[in-house]
mmCIF file of C-alpha atoms in Angstrom:
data_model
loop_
_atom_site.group_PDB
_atom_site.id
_atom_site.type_symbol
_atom_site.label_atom_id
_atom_site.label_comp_id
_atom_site.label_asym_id
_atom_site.label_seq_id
_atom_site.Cartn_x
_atom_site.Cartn_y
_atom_site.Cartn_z
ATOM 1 C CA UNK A 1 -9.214 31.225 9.915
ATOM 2 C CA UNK A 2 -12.866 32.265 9.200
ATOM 3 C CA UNK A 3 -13.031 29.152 7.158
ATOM 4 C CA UNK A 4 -11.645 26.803 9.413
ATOM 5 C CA UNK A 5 -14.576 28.528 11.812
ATOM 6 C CA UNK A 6 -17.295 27.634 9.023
ATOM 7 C CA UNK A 7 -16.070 24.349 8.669
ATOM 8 C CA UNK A 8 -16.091 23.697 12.052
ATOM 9 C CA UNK A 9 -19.441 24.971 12.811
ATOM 10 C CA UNK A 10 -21.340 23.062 9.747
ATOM 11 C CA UNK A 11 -19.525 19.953 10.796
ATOM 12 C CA UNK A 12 -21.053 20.352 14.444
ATOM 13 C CA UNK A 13 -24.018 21.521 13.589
ATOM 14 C CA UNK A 14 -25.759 17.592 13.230
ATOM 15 C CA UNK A 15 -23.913 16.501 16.747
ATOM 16 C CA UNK A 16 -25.365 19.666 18.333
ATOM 17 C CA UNK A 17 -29.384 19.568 16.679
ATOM 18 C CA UNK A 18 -28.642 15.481 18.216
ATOM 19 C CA UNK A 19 -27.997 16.450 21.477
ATOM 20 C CA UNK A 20 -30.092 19.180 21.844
ATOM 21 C CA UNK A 21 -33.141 16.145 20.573
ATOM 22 C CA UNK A 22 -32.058 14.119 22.838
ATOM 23 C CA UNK A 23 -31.994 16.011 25.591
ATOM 24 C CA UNK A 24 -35.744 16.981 25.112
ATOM 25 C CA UNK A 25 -36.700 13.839 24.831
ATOM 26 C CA UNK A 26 -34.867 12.569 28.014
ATOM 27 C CA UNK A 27 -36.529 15.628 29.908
ATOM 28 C CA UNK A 28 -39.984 14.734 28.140
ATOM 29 C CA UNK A 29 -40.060 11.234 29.872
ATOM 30 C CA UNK A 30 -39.701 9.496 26.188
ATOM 31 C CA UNK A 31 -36.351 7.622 27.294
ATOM 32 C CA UNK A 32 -36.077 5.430 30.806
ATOM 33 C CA UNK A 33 -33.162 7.138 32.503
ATOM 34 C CA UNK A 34 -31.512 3.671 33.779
ATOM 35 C CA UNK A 35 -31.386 2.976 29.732
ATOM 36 C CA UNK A 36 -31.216 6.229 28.186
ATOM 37 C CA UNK A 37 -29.812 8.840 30.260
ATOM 38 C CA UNK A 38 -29.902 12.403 29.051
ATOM 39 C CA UNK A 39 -26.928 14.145 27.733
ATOM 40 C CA UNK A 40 -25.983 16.398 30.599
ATOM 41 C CA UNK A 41 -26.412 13.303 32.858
ATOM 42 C CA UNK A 42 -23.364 11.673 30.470
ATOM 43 C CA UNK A 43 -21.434 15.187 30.621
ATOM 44 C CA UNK A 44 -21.962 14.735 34.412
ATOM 45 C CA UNK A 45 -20.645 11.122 34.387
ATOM 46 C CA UNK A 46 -18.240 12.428 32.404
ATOM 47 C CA UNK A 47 -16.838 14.986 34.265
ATOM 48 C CA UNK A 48 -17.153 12.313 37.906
ATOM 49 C CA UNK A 49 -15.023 10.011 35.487
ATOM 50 C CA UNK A 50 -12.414 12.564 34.713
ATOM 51 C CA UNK A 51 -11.809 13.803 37.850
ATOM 52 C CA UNK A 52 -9.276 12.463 40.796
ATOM 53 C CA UNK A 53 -11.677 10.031 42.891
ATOM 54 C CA UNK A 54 -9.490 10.577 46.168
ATOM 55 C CA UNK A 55 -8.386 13.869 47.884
ATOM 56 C CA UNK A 56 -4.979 15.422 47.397
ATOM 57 C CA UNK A 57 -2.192 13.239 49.725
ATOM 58 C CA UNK A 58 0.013 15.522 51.354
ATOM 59 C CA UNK A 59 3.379 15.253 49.673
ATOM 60 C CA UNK A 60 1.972 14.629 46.344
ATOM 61 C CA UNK A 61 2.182 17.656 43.651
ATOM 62 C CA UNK A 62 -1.091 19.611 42.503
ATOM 63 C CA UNK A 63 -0.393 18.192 38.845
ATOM 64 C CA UNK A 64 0.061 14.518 39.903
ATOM 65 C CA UNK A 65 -3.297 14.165 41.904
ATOM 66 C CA UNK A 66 -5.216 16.001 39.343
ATOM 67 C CA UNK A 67 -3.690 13.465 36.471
ATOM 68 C CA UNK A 68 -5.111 10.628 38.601
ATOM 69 C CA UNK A 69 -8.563 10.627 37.723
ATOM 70 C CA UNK A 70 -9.755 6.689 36.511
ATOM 71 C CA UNK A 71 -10.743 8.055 32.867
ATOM 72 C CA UNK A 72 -7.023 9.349 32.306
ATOM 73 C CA UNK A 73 -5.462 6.221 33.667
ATOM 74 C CA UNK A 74 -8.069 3.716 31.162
ATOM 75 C CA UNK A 75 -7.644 6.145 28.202
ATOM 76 C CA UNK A 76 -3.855 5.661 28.729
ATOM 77 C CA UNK A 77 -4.123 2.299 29.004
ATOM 78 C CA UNK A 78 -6.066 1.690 25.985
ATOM 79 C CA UNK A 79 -4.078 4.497 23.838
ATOM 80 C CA UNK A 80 -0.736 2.662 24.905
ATOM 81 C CA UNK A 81 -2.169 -0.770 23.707
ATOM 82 C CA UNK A 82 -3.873 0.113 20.602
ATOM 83 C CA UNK A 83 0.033 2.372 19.633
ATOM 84 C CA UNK A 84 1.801 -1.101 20.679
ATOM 85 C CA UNK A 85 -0.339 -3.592 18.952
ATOM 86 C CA UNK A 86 -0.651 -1.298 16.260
ATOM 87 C CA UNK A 87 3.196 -0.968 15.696
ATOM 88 C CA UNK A 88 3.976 -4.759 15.773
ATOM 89 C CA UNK A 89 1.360 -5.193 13.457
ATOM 90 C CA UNK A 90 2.407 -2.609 11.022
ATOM 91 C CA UNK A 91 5.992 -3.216 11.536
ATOM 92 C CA UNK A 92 5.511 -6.845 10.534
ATOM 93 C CA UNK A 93 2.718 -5.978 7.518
ATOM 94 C CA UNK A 94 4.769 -3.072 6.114
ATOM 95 C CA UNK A 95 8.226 -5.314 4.546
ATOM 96 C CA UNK A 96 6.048 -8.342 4.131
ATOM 97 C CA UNK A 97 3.710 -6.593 1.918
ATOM 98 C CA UNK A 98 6.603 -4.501 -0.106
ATOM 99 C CA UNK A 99 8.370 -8.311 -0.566
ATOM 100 C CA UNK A 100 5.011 -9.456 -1.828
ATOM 101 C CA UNK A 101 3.994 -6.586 -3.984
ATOM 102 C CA UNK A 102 7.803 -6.387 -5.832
ATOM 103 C CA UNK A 103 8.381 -10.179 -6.276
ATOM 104 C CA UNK A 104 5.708 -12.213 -8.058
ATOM 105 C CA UNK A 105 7.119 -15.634 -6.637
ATOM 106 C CA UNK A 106 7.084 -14.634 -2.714
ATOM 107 C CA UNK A 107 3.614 -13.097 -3.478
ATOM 108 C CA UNK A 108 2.655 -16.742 -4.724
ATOM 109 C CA UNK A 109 4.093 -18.347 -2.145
ATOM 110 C CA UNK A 110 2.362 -16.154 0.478
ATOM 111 C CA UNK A 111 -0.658 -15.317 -1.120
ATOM 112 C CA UNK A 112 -2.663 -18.233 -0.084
ATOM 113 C CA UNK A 113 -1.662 -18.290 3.719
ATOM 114 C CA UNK A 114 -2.892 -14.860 4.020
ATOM 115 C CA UNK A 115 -6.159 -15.073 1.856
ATOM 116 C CA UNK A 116 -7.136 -17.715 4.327
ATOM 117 C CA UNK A 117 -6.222 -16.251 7.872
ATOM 118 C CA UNK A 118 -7.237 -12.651 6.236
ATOM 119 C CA UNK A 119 -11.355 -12.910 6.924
ATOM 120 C CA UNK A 120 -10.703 -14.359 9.891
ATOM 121 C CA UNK A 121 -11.796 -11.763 12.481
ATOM 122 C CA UNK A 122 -9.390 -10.886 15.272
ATOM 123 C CA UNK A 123 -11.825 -11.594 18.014
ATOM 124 C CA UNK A 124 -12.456 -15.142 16.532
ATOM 125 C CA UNK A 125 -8.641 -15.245 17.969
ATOM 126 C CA UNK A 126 -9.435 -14.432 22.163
ATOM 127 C CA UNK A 127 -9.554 -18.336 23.070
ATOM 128 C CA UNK A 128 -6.312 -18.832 21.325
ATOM 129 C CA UNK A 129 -4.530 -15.187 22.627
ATOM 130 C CA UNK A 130 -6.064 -16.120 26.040
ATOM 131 C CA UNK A 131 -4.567 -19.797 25.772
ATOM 132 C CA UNK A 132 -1.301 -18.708 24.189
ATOM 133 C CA UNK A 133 -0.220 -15.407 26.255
ATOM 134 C CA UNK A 134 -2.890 -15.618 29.400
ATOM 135 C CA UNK A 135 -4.487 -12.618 30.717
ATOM 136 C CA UNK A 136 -2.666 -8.980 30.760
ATOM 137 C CA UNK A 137 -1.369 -6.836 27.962
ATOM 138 C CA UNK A 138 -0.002 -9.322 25.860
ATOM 139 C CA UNK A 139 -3.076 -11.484 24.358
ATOM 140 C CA UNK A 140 -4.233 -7.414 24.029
ATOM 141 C CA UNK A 141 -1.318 -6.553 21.505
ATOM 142 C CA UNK A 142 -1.608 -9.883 20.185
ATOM 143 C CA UNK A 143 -5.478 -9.475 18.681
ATOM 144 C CA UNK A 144 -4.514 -5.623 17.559
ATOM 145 C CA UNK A 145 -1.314 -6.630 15.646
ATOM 146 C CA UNK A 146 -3.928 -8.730 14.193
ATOM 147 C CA UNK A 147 -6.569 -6.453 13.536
ATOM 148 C CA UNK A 148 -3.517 -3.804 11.927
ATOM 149 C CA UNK A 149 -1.820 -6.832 10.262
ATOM 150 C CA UNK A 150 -3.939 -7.234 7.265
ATOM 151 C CA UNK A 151 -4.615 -3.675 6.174
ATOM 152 C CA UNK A 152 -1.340 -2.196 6.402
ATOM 153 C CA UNK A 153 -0.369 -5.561 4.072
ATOM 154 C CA UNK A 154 -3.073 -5.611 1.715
ATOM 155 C CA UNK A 155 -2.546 -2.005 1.046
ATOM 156 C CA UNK A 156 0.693 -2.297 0.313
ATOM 157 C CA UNK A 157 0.449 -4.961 -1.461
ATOM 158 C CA UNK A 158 -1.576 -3.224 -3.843
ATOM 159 C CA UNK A 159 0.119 -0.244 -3.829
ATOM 160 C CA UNK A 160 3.520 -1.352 -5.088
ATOM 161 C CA UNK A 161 1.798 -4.393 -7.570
ATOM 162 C CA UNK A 162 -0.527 -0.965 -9.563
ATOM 163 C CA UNK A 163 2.490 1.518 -9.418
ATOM 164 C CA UNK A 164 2.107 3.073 -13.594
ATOM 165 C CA UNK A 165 4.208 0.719 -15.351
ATOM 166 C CA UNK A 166 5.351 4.210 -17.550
ATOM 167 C CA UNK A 167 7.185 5.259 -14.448
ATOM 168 C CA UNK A 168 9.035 1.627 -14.192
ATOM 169 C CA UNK A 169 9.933 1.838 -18.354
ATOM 170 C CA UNK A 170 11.447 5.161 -17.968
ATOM 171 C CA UNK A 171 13.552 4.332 -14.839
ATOM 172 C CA UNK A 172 14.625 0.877 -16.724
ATOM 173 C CA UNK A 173 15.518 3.282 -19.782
ATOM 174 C CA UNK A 174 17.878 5.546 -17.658
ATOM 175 C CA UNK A 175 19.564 1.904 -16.597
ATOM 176 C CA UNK A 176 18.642 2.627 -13.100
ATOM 177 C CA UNK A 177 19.288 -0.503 -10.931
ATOM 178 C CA UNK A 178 17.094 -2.785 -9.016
ATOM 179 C CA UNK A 179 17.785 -1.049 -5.157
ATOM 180 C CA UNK A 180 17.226 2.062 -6.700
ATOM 181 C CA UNK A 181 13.832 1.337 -9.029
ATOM 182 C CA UNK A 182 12.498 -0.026 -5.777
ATOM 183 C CA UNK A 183 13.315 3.149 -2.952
ATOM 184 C CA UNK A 184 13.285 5.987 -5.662
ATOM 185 C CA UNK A 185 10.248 4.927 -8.107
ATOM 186 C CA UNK A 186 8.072 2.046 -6.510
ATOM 187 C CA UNK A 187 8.103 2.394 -2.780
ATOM 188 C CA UNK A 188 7.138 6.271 -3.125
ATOM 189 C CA UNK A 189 4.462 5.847 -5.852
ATOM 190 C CA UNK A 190 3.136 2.907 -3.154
ATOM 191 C CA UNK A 191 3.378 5.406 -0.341
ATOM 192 C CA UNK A 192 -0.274 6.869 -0.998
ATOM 193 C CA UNK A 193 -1.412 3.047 -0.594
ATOM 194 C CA UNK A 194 0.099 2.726 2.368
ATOM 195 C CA UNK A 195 -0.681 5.094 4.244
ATOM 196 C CA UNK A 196 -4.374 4.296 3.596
ATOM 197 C CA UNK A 197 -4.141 1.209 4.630
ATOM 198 C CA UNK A 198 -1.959 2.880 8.582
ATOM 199 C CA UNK A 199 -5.080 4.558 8.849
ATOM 200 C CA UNK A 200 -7.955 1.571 8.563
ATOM 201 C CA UNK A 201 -5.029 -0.100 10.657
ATOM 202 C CA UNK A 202 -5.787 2.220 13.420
ATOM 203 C CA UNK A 203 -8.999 2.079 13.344
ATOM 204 C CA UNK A 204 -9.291 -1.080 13.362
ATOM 205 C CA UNK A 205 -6.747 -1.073 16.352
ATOM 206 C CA UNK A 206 -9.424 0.993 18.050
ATOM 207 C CA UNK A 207 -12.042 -1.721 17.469
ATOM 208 C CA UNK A 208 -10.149 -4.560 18.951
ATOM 209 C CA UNK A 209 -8.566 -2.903 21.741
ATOM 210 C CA UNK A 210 -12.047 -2.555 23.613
ATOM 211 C CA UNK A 211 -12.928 -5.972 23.104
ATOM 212 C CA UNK A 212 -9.768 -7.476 24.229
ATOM 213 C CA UNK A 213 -9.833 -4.997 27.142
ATOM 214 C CA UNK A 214 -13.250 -6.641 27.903
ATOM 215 C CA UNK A 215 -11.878 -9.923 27.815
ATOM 216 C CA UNK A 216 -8.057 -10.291 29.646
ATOM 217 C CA UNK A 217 -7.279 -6.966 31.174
ATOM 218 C CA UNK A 218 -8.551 -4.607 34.237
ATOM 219 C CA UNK A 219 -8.278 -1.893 33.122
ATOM 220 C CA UNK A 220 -8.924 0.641 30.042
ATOM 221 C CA UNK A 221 -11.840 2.154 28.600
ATOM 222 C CA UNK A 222 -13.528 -1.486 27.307
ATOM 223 C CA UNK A 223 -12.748 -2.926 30.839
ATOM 224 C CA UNK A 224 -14.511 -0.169 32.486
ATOM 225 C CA UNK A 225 -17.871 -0.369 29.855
ATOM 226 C CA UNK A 226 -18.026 -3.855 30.584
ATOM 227 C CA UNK A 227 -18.073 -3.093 34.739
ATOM 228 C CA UNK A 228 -20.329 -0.191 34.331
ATOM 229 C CA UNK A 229 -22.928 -2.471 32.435
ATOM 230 C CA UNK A 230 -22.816 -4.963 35.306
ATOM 231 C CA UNK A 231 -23.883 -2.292 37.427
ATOM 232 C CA UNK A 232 -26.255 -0.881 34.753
ATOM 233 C CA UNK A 233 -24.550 2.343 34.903
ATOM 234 C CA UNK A 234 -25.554 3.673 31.157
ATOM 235 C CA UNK A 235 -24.377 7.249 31.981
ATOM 236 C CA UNK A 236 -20.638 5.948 32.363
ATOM 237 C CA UNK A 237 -20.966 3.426 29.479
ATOM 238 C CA UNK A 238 -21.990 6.119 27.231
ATOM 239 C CA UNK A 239 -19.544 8.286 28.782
ATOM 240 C CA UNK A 240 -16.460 5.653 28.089
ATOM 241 C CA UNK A 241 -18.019 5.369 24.346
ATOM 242 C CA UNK A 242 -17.614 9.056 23.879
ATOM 243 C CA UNK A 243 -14.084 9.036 25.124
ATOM 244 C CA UNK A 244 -13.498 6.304 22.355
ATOM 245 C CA UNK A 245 -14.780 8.500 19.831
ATOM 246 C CA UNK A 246 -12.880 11.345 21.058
ATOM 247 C CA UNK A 247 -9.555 9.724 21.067
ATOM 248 C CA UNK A 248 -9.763 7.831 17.591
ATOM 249 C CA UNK A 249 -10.795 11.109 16.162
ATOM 250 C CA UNK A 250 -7.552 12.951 17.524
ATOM 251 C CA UNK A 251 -5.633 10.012 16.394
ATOM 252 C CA UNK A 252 -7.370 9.859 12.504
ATOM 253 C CA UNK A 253 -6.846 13.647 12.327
ATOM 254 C CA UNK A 254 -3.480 13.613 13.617
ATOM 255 C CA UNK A 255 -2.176 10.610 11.218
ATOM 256 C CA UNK A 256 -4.997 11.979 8.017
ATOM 257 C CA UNK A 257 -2.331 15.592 8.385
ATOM 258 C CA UNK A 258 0.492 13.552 8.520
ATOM 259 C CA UNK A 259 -0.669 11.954 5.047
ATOM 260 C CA UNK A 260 -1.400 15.400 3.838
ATOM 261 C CA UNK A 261 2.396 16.451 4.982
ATOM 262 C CA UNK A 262 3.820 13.563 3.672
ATOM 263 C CA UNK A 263 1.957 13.227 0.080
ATOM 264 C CA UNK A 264 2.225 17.175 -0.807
ATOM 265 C CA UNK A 265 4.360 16.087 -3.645
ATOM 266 C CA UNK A 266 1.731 13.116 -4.580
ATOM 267 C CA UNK A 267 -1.121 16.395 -4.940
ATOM 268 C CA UNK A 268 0.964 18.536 -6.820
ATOM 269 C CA UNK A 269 1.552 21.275 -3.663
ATOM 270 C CA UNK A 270 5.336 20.610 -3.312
ATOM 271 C CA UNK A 271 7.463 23.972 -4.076
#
């Protein structure tokens, strides 16, 4: 526990001597508060943001009205896109790569589509998402299957095409069949691969979600950056940029334990 406390506190310790900078700075008259406005003015914003914006109705529960704050309902929004896009993606990346990766001919056959569409960007994709699915949720999960798409394949691609070709002699030498070379030798030696490449894929999910929420939705944390900057509101936009920060760090711990769960027997800690 005391370590966990250490760890915590040198990690911190940058983000707090940052703050506390610019804070003095701010207070010092360095920064313009319209462009730079000092941390406690973002807690502030912060705090306005979280917060219900309307009194309690009568009828409604305690618990209801104080979940009804405008930062809850966009960091919803934008958690429940990036988990959606993020799935189809993955969920159409994940057997596509293990065909590609196992089978040389589908992997020629395939291999040249996706090294062409691959640098593509997602966002170079918001005219055709716009044009294809209109405005809404839908061109949203579109460009973040995208962004996930590629390295949740790639990943796997490479993890089943540089599993130790010792592992595949032995298992041929035991006369263990194809179904069974592939789910009890290749796909778990891969599995370290792949779930490096689920975790770019949500980060990248992360990236695309606040652009496409700038672009066909009203709502979510990009939406609401975009309106504060038409109103020049740089205490909210910093405040909505924090909140991004906040939930793709929950997320990348959550999913880096997971791996850690998952890949005990990879690292040599399984009993």
């Amino acid at each position: 526990m005391m370590q966990k406390l250490k760890d915590f506190a040198h990690g911190a310790l940058v983000p707090v001597l940052v703050l506390i900078l610019w804070e003095a700075c701010s207070r010092a008259g360095l920064f313009s508060a319209v462009v730079m406005p000092a941390p406690s003015a973002v807690a502030a914003k912060w705090w306005a943001y979280l917060l219900p914006a309307q009194e309690q109705e009568a009828g409604q529960s305690y618990l209801a009205w104080l979940l009804s704050g405008e930062l809850l309902h966009d960091a919803y929004s934008s958690l429940y896109r990036v988990i959606a896009g993020f799935v189809i993606g993955a969920g159409l990346a994940l057997p596509l790569g293990l065909l590609m990766g196992a089978n040389t001919r589908i992997y020629a056959l395939f291999n040249p589509l996706v090294q062409i569409l691959r640098p593509i960007p997602p966002i170079a994709y918001i005219p055709l998402a716009i044009l294809w699915f209109g405005l809404g949720n839908p061109p949203s999960f579109f460009l973040i299957a995208i962004g996930a798409f590629f390295p949740v394949l790639m990943n796997t691609i490479a993890g089943v095409r540089q599993v130790d070709g010792i592992y595949l002699r032995a298992a041929r030498n035991l006369g263990v069949g194809q179904w069974t070379m592939f789910t009890r030798v290749i796909l778990p030696a891969a599995t370290p691969y792949i779930l490096a490449g689920v975790r770019i894929g949500i980060g990248t999910a992360f990236i695309v979600v606040i652009v496409s929420e700038m672009i066909a939705v009203n709502d979510g944390l990009g939406f609401r950056i975009l309106e504060a900057r038409e109103f020049m509101w740089s205490d909210k936009i910093i405040a909505g940029m924090i909140t991004i920060g906040l939930l793709g760090l929950a997320i990348d711990t959550a999913v880096s334990r997971l791996n850690n769960h998952l890949l005990r027997w990879h690292r040599g800690l399984e009993h």
